[in-house]
Backbone as JSON Lines, residues from 0, in Angstrom:
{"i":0,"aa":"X","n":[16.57,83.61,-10.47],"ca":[16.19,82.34,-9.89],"c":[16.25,82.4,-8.36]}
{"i":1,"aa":"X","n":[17.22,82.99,-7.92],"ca":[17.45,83.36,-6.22],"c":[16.48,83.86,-6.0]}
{"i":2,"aa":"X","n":[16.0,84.99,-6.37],"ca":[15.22,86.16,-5.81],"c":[13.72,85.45,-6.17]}
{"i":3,"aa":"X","n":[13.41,84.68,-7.31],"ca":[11.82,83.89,-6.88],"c":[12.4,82.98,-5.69]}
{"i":4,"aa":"X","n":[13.03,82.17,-5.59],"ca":[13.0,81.44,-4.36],"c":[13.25,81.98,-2.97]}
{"i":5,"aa":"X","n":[13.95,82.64,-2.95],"ca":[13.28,83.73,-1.57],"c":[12.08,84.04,-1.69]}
{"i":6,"aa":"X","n":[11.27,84.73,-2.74],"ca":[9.89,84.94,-2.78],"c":[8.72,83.64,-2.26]}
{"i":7,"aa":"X","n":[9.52,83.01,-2.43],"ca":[8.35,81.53,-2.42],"c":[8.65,81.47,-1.29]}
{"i":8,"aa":"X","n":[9.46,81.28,-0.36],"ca":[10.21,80.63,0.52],"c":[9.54,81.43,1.72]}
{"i":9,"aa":"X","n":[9.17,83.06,1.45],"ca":[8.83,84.49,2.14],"c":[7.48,83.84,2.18]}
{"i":10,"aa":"X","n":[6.67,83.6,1.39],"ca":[5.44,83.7,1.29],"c":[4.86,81.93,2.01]}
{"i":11,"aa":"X","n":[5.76,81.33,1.8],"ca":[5.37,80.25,2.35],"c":[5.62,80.55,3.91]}
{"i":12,"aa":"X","n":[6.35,81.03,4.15],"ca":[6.42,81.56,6.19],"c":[5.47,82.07,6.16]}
{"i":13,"aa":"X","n":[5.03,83.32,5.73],"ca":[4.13,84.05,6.03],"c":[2.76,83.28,5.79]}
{"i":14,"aa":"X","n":[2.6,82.22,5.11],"ca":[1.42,81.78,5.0],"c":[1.43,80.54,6.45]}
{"i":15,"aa":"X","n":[2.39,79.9,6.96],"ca":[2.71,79.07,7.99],"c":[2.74,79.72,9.21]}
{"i":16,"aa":"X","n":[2.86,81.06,9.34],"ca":[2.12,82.11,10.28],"c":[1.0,82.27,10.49]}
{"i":17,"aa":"X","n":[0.45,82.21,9.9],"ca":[-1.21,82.39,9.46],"c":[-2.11,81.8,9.85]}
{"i":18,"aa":"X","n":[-1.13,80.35,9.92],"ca":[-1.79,79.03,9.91],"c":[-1.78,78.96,11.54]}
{"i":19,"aa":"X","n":[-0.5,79.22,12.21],"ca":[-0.39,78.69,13.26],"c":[-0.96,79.63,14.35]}
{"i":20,"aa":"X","n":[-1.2,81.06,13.02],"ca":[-1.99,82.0,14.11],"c":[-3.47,81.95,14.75]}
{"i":21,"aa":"X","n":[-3.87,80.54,13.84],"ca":[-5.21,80.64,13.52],"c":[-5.84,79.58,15.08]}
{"i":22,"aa":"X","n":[-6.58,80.34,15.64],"ca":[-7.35,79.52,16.72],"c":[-8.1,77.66,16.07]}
{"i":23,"aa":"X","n":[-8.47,78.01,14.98],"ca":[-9.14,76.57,14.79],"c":[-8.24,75.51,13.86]}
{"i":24,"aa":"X","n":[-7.47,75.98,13.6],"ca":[-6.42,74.99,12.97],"c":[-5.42,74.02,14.07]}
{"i":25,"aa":"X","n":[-4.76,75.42,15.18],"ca":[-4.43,75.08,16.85],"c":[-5.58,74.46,17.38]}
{"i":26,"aa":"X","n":[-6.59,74.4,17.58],"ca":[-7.5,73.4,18.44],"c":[-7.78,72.45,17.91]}
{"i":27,"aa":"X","n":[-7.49,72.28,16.71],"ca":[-7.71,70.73,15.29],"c":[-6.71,70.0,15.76]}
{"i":28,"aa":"X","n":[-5.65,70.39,15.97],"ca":[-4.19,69.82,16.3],"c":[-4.24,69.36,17.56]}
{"i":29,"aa":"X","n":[-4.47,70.65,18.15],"ca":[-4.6,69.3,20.14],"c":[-5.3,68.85,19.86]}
{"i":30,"aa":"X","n":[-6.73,68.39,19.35],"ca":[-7.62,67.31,19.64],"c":[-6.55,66.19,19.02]}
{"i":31,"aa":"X","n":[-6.03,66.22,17.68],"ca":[-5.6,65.57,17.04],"c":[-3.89,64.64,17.99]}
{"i":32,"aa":"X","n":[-3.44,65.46,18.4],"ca":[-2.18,65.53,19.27],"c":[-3.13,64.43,20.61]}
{"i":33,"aa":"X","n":[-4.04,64.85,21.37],"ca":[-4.17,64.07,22.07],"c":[-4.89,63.03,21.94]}
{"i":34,"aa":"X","n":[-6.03,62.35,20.85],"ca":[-6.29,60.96,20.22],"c":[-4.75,60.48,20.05]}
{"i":35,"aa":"X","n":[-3.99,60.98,19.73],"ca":[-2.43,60.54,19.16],"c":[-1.57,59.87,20.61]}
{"i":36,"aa":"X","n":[-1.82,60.89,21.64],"ca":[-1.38,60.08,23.36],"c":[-2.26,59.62,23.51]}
{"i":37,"aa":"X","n":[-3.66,59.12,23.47],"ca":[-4.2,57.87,24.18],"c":[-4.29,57.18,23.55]}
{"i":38,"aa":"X","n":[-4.2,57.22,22.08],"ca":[-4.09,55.7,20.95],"c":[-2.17,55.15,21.65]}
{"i":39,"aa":"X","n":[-1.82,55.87,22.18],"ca":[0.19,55.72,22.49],"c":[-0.08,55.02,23.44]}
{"i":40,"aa":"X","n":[-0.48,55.26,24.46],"ca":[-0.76,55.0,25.92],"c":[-1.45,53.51,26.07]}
{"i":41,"aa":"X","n":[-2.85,52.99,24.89],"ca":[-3.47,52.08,25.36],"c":[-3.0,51.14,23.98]}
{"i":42,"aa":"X","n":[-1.95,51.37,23.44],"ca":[-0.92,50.26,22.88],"c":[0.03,50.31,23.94]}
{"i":43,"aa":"X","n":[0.58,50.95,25.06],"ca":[1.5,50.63,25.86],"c":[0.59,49.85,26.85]}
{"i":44,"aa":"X","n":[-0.24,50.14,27.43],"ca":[-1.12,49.66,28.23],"c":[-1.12,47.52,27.24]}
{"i":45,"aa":"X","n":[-1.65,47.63,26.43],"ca":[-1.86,46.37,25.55],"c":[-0.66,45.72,25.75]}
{"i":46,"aa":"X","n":[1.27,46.37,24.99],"ca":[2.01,45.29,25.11],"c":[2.22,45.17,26.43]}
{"i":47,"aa":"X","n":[1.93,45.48,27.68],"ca":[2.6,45.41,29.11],"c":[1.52,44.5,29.24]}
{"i":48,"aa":"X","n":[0.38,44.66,28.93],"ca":[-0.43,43.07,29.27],"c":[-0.19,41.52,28.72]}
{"i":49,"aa":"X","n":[0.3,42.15,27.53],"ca":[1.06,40.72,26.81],"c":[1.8,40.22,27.2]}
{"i":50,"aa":"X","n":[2.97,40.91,28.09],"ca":[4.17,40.79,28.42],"c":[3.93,39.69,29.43]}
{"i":51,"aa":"X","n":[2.97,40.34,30.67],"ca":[2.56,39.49,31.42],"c":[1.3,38.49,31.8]}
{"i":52,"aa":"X","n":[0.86,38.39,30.32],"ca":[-0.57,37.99,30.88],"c":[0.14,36.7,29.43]}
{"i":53,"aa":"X","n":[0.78,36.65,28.55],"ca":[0.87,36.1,27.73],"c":[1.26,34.77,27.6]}
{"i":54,"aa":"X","n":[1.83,34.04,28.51],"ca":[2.32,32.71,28.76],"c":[0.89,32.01,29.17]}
{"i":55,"aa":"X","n":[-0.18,32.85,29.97],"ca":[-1.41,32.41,30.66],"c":[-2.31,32.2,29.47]}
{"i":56,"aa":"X","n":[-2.6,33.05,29.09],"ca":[-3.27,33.34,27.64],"c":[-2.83,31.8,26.54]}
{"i":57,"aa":"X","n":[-1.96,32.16,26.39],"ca":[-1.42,30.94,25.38],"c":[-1.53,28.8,26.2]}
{"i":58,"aa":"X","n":[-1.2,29.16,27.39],"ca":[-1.57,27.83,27.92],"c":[-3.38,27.62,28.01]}
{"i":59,"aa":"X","n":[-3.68,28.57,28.36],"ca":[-5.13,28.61,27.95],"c":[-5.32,28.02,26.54]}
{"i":60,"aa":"X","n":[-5.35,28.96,25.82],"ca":[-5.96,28.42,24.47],"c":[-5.16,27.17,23.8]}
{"i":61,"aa":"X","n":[-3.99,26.65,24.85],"ca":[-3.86,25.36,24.29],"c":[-4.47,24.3,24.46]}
{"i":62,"aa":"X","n":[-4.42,24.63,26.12],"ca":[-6.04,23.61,26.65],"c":[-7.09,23.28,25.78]}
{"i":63,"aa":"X","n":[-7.52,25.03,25.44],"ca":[-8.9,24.93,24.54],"c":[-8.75,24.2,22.74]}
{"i":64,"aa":"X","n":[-7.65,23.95,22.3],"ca":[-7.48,23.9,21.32],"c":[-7.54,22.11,21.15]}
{"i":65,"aa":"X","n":[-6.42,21.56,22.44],"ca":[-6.2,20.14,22.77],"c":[-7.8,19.71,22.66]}
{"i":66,"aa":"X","n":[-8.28,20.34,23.75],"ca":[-9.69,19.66,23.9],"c":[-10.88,19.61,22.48]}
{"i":67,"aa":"X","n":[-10.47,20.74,21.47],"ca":[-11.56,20.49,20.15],"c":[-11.5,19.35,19.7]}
């Protein structure tokens, strides 16, 4: 039972080598890695506008709401 699970365990590295050796699997990943920082970035960008734009925003649309 030891000695298959080292076997599996061997073959699964060596196949996770393979993977990471591979030029188009690594360039799948940065594209992927960086959609991942600018989807991060323009939700940080979003709550820092809420933060401060949000009291304005909301008296606004109370105006607009009073007045329907």
């Amino acid at each position: 039972m030891i000695v298959y699970t080292q076997i599996l365990v061997s073959e699964f590295a060596e196949s996770l080598r393979n993977a990471l050796r591979s030029d188009r699997i690594s360039a799948r990943g940065q594209g992927l890695a960086e959609y991942a920082l600018i989807l991060a970035l323009i939700a940080i960008i979003a709550i820092v506008a809420l933060l401060f734009l949000g009291g304005q925003v909301s008296k606004i649309l109370s105006t607009v709401g009073k007045s329907v």
